[in-house]
PDB file of C-alpha atoms in Angstrom:
ATOM      1  CA  MET A   1     -24.075 -67.990 -19.289  1.00  0.00           C
ATOM      2  CA  PRO A   2     -24.601 -65.794 -22.336  1.00  0.00           C
ATOM      3  CA  GLN A   3     -22.682 -66.855 -25.357  1.00  0.00           C
ATOM      4  CA  GLY A   4     -22.026 -64.978 -28.535  1.00  0.00           C
ATOM      5  CA  LEU A   5     -23.461 -65.926 -31.891  1.00  0.00           C
ATOM      6  CA  ASP A   6     -22.749 -69.338 -33.338  1.00  0.00           C
ATOM      7  CA  PRO A   7     -19.736 -68.735 -35.643  1.00  0.00           C
ATOM      8  CA  SER A   8     -21.372 -70.817 -38.374  1.00  0.00           C
ATOM      9  CA  LEU A   9     -24.327 -68.389 -38.416  1.00  0.00           C
ATOM     10  CA  GLY A  10     -22.584 -65.073 -38.001  1.00  0.00           C
ATOM     11  CA  PRO A  11     -20.548 -62.585 -39.996  1.00  0.00           C
ATOM     12  CA  PRO A  12     -17.072 -63.374 -41.310  1.00  0.00           C
ATOM     13  CA  ARG A  13     -14.326 -63.867 -38.751  1.00  0.00           C
ATOM     14  CA  TYR A  14     -11.202 -61.756 -39.258  1.00  0.00           C
ATOM     15  CA  ARG A  15      -9.057 -63.674 -36.768  1.00  0.00           C
ATOM     16  CA  PRO A  16     -10.604 -67.159 -36.657  1.00  0.00           C
ATOM     17  CA  GLU A  17      -7.437 -68.615 -35.168  1.00  0.00           C
ATOM     18  CA  ARG A  18      -8.114 -66.671 -31.961  1.00  0.00           C
ATOM     19  CA  PRO A  19     -10.779 -68.435 -29.896  1.00  0.00           C
ATOM     20  CA  PHE A  20     -13.653 -66.684 -28.220  1.00  0.00           C
ATOM     21  CA  PRO A  21     -13.846 -66.653 -24.409  1.00  0.00           C
ATOM     22  CA  ARG A  22     -16.028 -69.247 -22.635  1.00  0.00           C
ATOM     23  CA  TYR A  23     -18.767 -66.661 -22.158  1.00  0.00           C
ATOM     24  CA  ALA A  24     -19.683 -63.099 -23.053  1.00  0.00           C
ATOM     25  CA  TYR A  25     -19.401 -61.198 -19.788  1.00  0.00           C
ATOM     26  CA  VAL A  26     -22.517 -59.485 -18.472  1.00  0.00           C
ATOM     27  CA  VAL A  27     -22.386 -57.919 -15.006  1.00  0.00           C
ATOM     28  CA  GLY A  28     -24.197 -60.017 -12.444  1.00  0.00           C
ATOM     29  CA  LEU A  29     -24.613 -63.071 -14.648  1.00  0.00           C
ATOM     30  CA  GLU A  30     -21.089 -64.464 -14.784  1.00  0.00           C
ATOM     31  CA  PRO A  31     -17.876 -64.163 -12.815  1.00  0.00           C
ATOM     32  CA  HIS A  32     -15.857 -61.045 -13.592  1.00  0.00           C
ATOM     33  CA  PRO A  33     -13.390 -62.154 -16.281  1.00  0.00           C
ATOM     34  CA  LEU A  34     -10.298 -60.626 -14.643  1.00  0.00           C
ATOM     35  CA  ARG A  35     -11.010 -60.407 -10.922  1.00  0.00           C
ATOM     36  CA  ASN A  36     -12.796 -63.671 -10.205  1.00  0.00           C
ATOM     37  CA  PRO A  37     -10.752 -66.917 -10.123  1.00  0.00           C
ATOM     38  CA  GLU A  38     -13.478 -68.498 -12.284  1.00  0.00           C
ATOM     39  CA  GLY A  39     -13.347 -65.664 -14.815  1.00  0.00           C
ATOM     40  CA  HIS A  40     -12.421 -66.490 -18.394  1.00  0.00           C
ATOM     41  CA  SER A  41      -9.339 -64.251 -18.260  1.00  0.00           C
ATOM     42  CA  TYR A  42      -8.452 -64.408 -14.584  1.00  0.00           C
ATOM     43  CA  ASN A  43      -5.034 -62.899 -13.899  1.00  0.00           C
ATOM     44  CA  ALA A  44      -4.554 -62.361 -17.638  1.00  0.00           C
ATOM     45  CA  PRO A  45      -5.490 -58.764 -18.461  1.00  0.00           C
ATOM     46  CA  PHE A  46      -5.399 -57.996 -22.140  1.00  0.00           C
ATOM     47  CA  VAL A  47      -2.439 -55.836 -23.103  1.00  0.00           C
ATOM     48  CA  SER A  48      -1.765 -55.234 -26.757  1.00  0.00           C
ATOM     49  CA  GLU A  49       1.727 -54.979 -28.132  1.00  0.00           C
ATOM     50  CA  GLU A  50       0.307 -53.623 -31.387  1.00  0.00           C
ATOM     51  CA  ILE A  51      -0.373 -50.117 -32.631  1.00  0.00           C
ATOM     52  CA  LEU A  52      -3.337 -49.587 -34.945  1.00  0.00           C
ATOM     53  CA  ASP A  53      -2.251 -47.823 -38.130  1.00  0.00           C
ATOM     54  CA  PRO A  54      -5.466 -46.835 -39.939  1.00  0.00           C
ATOM     55  CA  GLN A  55      -3.742 -47.242 -43.303  1.00  0.00           C
ATOM     56  CA  PHE A  56      -2.639 -50.802 -42.498  1.00  0.00           C
ATOM     57  CA  TRP A  57      -5.526 -51.926 -40.310  1.00  0.00           C
ATOM     58  CA  VAL A  58      -5.496 -55.400 -41.884  1.00  0.00           C
ATOM     59  CA  ASP A  59      -2.147 -55.985 -40.174  1.00  0.00           C
ATOM     60  CA  CYS A  60      -3.433 -55.247 -36.659  1.00  0.00           C
ATOM     61  CA  SER A  61      -4.513 -58.598 -35.273  1.00  0.00           C
ATOM     62  CA  ASP A  62      -5.875 -57.139 -32.039  1.00  0.00           C
ATOM     63  CA  TYR A  63      -8.068 -54.604 -33.854  1.00  0.00           C
ATOM     64  CA  LEU A  64      -9.539 -57.352 -36.018  1.00  0.00           C
ATOM     65  CA  TYR A  65      -9.996 -59.673 -33.049  1.00  0.00           C
ATOM     66  CA  GLY A  66     -11.888 -56.856 -31.340  1.00  0.00           C
ATOM     67  CA  ILE A  67     -14.174 -56.708 -34.376  1.00  0.00           C
ATOM     68  CA  ASP A  68     -14.728 -60.471 -34.165  1.00  0.00           C
ATOM     69  CA  LEU A  69     -15.577 -60.196 -30.473  1.00  0.00           C
ATOM     70  CA  PHE A  70     -17.952 -57.287 -31.077  1.00  0.00           C
ATOM     71  CA  ASN A  71     -19.706 -58.921 -34.021  1.00  0.00           C
ATOM     72  CA  TYR A  72     -20.374 -62.057 -31.988  1.00  0.00           C
ATOM     73  CA  GLY A  73     -21.725 -60.289 -28.907  1.00  0.00           C
ATOM     74  CA  TYR A  74     -18.616 -60.278 -26.699  1.00  0.00           C
ATOM     75  CA  TYR A  75     -18.913 -56.556 -26.003  1.00  0.00           C
ATOM     76  CA  TRP A  76     -17.033 -56.369 -22.721  1.00  0.00           C
ATOM     77  CA  GLU A  77     -14.185 -58.369 -24.238  1.00  0.00           C
ATOM     78  CA  ALA A  78     -14.075 -56.219 -27.410  1.00  0.00           C
ATOM     79  CA  HIS A  79     -13.978 -53.147 -25.169  1.00  0.00           C
ATOM     80  CA  GLU A  80     -10.929 -54.549 -23.366  1.00  0.00           C
ATOM     81  CA  VAL A  81      -9.066 -55.262 -26.616  1.00  0.00           C
ATOM     82  CA  TRP A  82      -9.815 -51.841 -28.096  1.00  0.00           C
ATOM     83  CA  GLU A  83      -9.008 -50.073 -24.827  1.00  0.00           C
ATOM     84  CA  SER A  84      -5.551 -51.620 -24.904  1.00  0.00           C
ATOM     85  CA  LEU A  85      -5.060 -50.314 -28.461  1.00  0.00           C
ATOM     86  CA  TRP A  86      -6.415 -46.906 -27.364  1.00  0.00           C
ATOM     87  CA  ASN A  87      -3.803 -46.796 -24.600  1.00  0.00           C
ATOM     88  CA  GLY A  88      -1.151 -47.720 -27.184  1.00  0.00           C
ATOM     89  CA  ALA A  89      -2.365 -44.841 -29.379  1.00  0.00           C
ATOM     90  CA  GLY A  90      -1.602 -42.449 -26.546  1.00  0.00           C
ATOM     91  CA  ARG A  91      -5.293 -41.620 -25.926  1.00  0.00           C
ATOM     92  CA  ARG A  92      -4.974 -38.639 -28.281  1.00  0.00           C
ATOM     93  CA  GLY A  93      -5.318 -37.999 -31.968  1.00  0.00           C
ATOM     94  CA  PRO A  94      -7.510 -39.466 -34.703  1.00  0.00           C
ATOM     95  CA  THR A  95      -6.765 -43.138 -34.003  1.00  0.00           C
ATOM     96  CA  ALA A  96      -7.493 -42.674 -30.303  1.00  0.00           C
ATOM     97  CA  ILE A  97     -10.778 -40.898 -31.140  1.00  0.00           C
ATOM     98  CA  PHE A  98     -11.745 -43.752 -33.457  1.00  0.00           C
ATOM     99  CA  LEU A  99     -10.911 -46.409 -30.871  1.00  0.00           C
ATOM    100  CA  GLN A 100     -12.769 -44.433 -28.189  1.00  0.00           C
ATOM    101  CA  ALA A 101     -15.859 -44.526 -30.421  1.00  0.00           C
ATOM    102  CA  LEU A 102     -15.597 -48.316 -30.720  1.00  0.00           C
ATOM    103  CA  ILE A 103     -15.044 -48.623 -26.960  1.00  0.00           C
ATOM    104  CA  LYS A 104     -18.177 -46.557 -26.276  1.00  0.00           C
ATOM    105  CA  LEU A 105     -20.184 -48.587 -28.802  1.00  0.00           C
ATOM    106  CA  SER A 106     -19.062 -51.771 -27.039  1.00  0.00           C
ATOM    107  CA  ALA A 107     -19.996 -50.271 -23.683  1.00  0.00           C
ATOM    108  CA  ALA A 108     -23.475 -49.580 -25.093  1.00  0.00           C
ATOM    109  CA  GLY A 109     -23.674 -53.279 -26.003  1.00  0.00           C
ATOM    110  CA  VAL A 110     -22.634 -54.296 -22.489  1.00  0.00           C
ATOM    111  CA  LYS A 111     -25.230 -52.035 -20.907  1.00  0.00           C
ATOM    112  CA  GLN A 112     -28.014 -53.215 -23.229  1.00  0.00           C
ATOM    113  CA  ARG A 113     -27.152 -56.822 -22.364  1.00  0.00           C
ATOM    114  CA  GLU A 114     -27.587 -55.728 -18.721  1.00  0.00           C
ATOM    115  CA  GLY A 115     -30.905 -54.042 -19.553  1.00  0.00           C
ATOM    116  CA  VAL A 116     -30.119 -50.489 -18.458  1.00  0.00           C
ATOM    117  CA  ALA A 117     -31.193 -47.986 -21.092  1.00  0.00           C
ATOM    118  CA  ALA A 118     -29.774 -44.701 -19.750  1.00  0.00           C
ATOM    119  CA  PRO A 119     -26.111 -45.685 -20.163  1.00  0.00           C
ATOM    120  CA  VAL A 120     -26.879 -47.294 -23.530  1.00  0.00           C
ATOM    121  CA  ARG A 121     -28.223 -43.961 -24.732  1.00  0.00           C
ATOM    122  CA  ARG A 122     -25.283 -42.021 -23.282  1.00  0.00           C
ATOM    123  CA  PHE A 123     -22.710 -44.324 -24.870  1.00  0.00           C
ATOM    124  CA  CYS A 124     -24.492 -44.213 -28.236  1.00  0.00           C
ATOM    125  CA  VAL A 125     -24.515 -40.408 -28.181  1.00  0.00           C
ATOM    126  CA  GLU A 126     -20.825 -40.361 -27.214  1.00  0.00           C
ATOM    127  CA  THR A 127     -19.995 -42.851 -29.989  1.00  0.00           C
ATOM    128  CA  THR A 128     -21.683 -40.644 -32.563  1.00  0.00           C
ATOM    129  CA  ALA A 129     -19.934 -37.519 -31.246  1.00  0.00           C
ATOM    130  CA  HIS A 130     -16.516 -39.200 -31.449  1.00  0.00           C
ATOM    131  CA  LEU A 131     -17.190 -40.376 -34.995  1.00  0.00           C
ATOM    132  CA  LEU A 132     -18.364 -36.937 -36.132  1.00  0.00           C
ATOM    133  CA  ASP A 133     -15.251 -35.406 -34.552  1.00  0.00           C
ATOM    134  CA  LEU A 134     -13.104 -37.965 -36.334  1.00  0.00           C
ATOM    135  CA  ARG A 135     -14.707 -37.196 -39.678  1.00  0.00           C
ATOM    136  CA  ALA A 136     -14.260 -33.449 -39.121  1.00  0.00           C
ATOM    137  CA  ILE A 137     -10.596 -33.876 -38.156  1.00  0.00           C
ATOM    138  CA  THR A 138      -9.618 -36.292 -40.921  1.00  0.00           C
ATOM    139  CA  GLY A 139     -11.993 -35.268 -43.693  1.00  0.00           C
ATOM    140  CA  GLU A 140     -12.331 -38.988 -44.407  1.00  0.00           C
ATOM    141  CA  ASP A 141     -15.469 -41.106 -44.742  1.00  0.00           C
ATOM    142  CA  ARG A 142     -13.659 -44.318 -43.776  1.00  0.00           C
ATOM    143  CA  TYR A 143     -11.221 -45.058 -40.983  1.00  0.00           C
ATOM    144  CA  ALA A 144      -9.334 -48.299 -40.395  1.00  0.00           C
ATOM    145  CA  GLY A 145     -11.587 -50.012 -42.922  1.00  0.00           C
ATOM    146  CA  LEU A 146     -14.910 -48.909 -41.399  1.00  0.00           C
ATOM    147  CA  GLU A 147     -17.359 -46.399 -42.840  1.00  0.00           C
ATOM    148  CA  ILE A 148     -17.685 -43.683 -40.214  1.00  0.00           C
ATOM    149  CA  VAL A 149     -21.300 -42.829 -41.070  1.00  0.00           C
ATOM    150  CA  ARG A 150     -22.332 -46.491 -41.031  1.00  0.00           C
ATOM    151  CA  VAL A 151     -20.902 -47.059 -37.543  1.00  0.00           C
ATOM    152  CA  ALA A 152     -22.554 -43.837 -36.347  1.00  0.00           C
ATOM    153  CA  GLY A 153     -25.822 -45.137 -37.800  1.00  0.00           C
ATOM    154  CA  MET A 154     -25.460 -48.354 -35.793  1.00  0.00           C
ATOM    155  CA  ALA A 155     -25.086 -46.246 -32.646  1.00  0.00           C
ATOM    156  CA  GLN A 156     -28.107 -44.111 -33.523  1.00  0.00           C
ATOM    157  CA  ARG A 157     -30.329 -47.126 -34.159  1.00  0.00           C
ATOM    158  CA  ALA A 158     -29.188 -48.741 -30.894  1.00  0.00           C
ATOM    159  CA  LEU A 159     -29.977 -45.463 -29.102  1.00  0.00           C
ATOM    160  CA  LEU A 160     -33.534 -45.552 -30.447  1.00  0.00           C
ATOM    161  CA  ARG A 161     -33.994 -49.206 -29.388  1.00  0.00           C
ATOM    162  CA  ALA A 162     -32.427 -48.841 -25.917  1.00  0.00           C
ATOM    163  CA  ALA A 163     -34.659 -50.427 -23.299  1.00  0.00           C
ATOM    164  CA  ASP A 164     -34.657 -51.185 -19.590  1.00  0.00           C
ATOM    165  CA  GLU A 165     -34.665 -54.906 -20.221  1.00  0.00           C
ATOM    166  CA  PRO A 166     -31.828 -57.197 -21.255  1.00  0.00           C
ATOM    167  CA  ALA A 167     -31.348 -57.689 -24.971  1.00  0.00           C
ATOM    168  CA  PRO A 168     -32.762 -61.133 -25.818  1.00  0.00           C
ATOM    169  CA  GLU A 169     -30.406 -61.741 -28.724  1.00  0.00           C
ATOM    170  CA  PRO A 170     -26.734 -62.610 -28.491  1.00  0.00           C
ATOM    171  CA  THR A 171     -25.983 -59.388 -30.364  1.00  0.00           C
ATOM    172  CA  VAL A 172     -27.424 -55.963 -29.628  1.00  0.00           C
ATOM    173  CA  PHE A 173     -26.660 -54.189 -32.888  1.00  0.00           C
ATOM    174  CA  ASP A 174     -28.593 -54.548 -36.132  1.00  0.00           C
ATOM    175  CA  GLU A 175     -25.533 -55.126 -38.277  1.00  0.00           C
ATOM    176  CA  PRO A 176     -21.944 -56.254 -37.813  1.00  0.00           C
ATOM    177  CA  LEU A 177     -18.811 -54.202 -38.242  1.00  0.00           C
ATOM    178  CA  LEU A 178     -17.479 -55.166 -41.674  1.00  0.00           C
ATOM    179  CA  PRO A 179     -14.159 -53.495 -42.419  1.00  0.00           C
ATOM    180  CA  ASN A 180     -12.994 -53.280 -46.014  1.00  0.00           C
ATOM    181  CA  ASP A 181     -10.856 -51.104 -48.246  1.00  0.00           C
ATOM    182  CA  GLY A 182     -13.936 -49.529 -49.850  1.00  0.00           C
TER     183      GLY A 182
END
């Protein structure tokens, strides 16, 4: 079963008290996390009680846990966490656009782990479009601690590397998400 990066070798953890799942879900390689009785989150769908406030992103545990999951190669799981926050944001407005970009970037990671390039490319293009929309709407270069252009660059580089073979590394992207106050 694919695992994420070894925490001793990877980027900083933002919520180290929250453990990673037993495996990083990849379609066809492991049991579906929610639907299969052997899944790591069987009968326990992720539902966030939090709302991401981009000004106070450091206080949103679920957002930061999503970053941890993403940075360590748990793309499907990060997608689930961020999708819950996206639903909490009402699926509209700048925060929803930002979360949708992260969800699409995670989906690109899932699809590259599966080795299917066409959806990787589509999700990377959609990620970039969401981030450019966000920047146009807000006039900001940074959102919830992340540099918009840097995240868009990650998507563009992943688009160029997309291949019809599974990613051999535990992480698909060439750099981690590293939120800060700039």
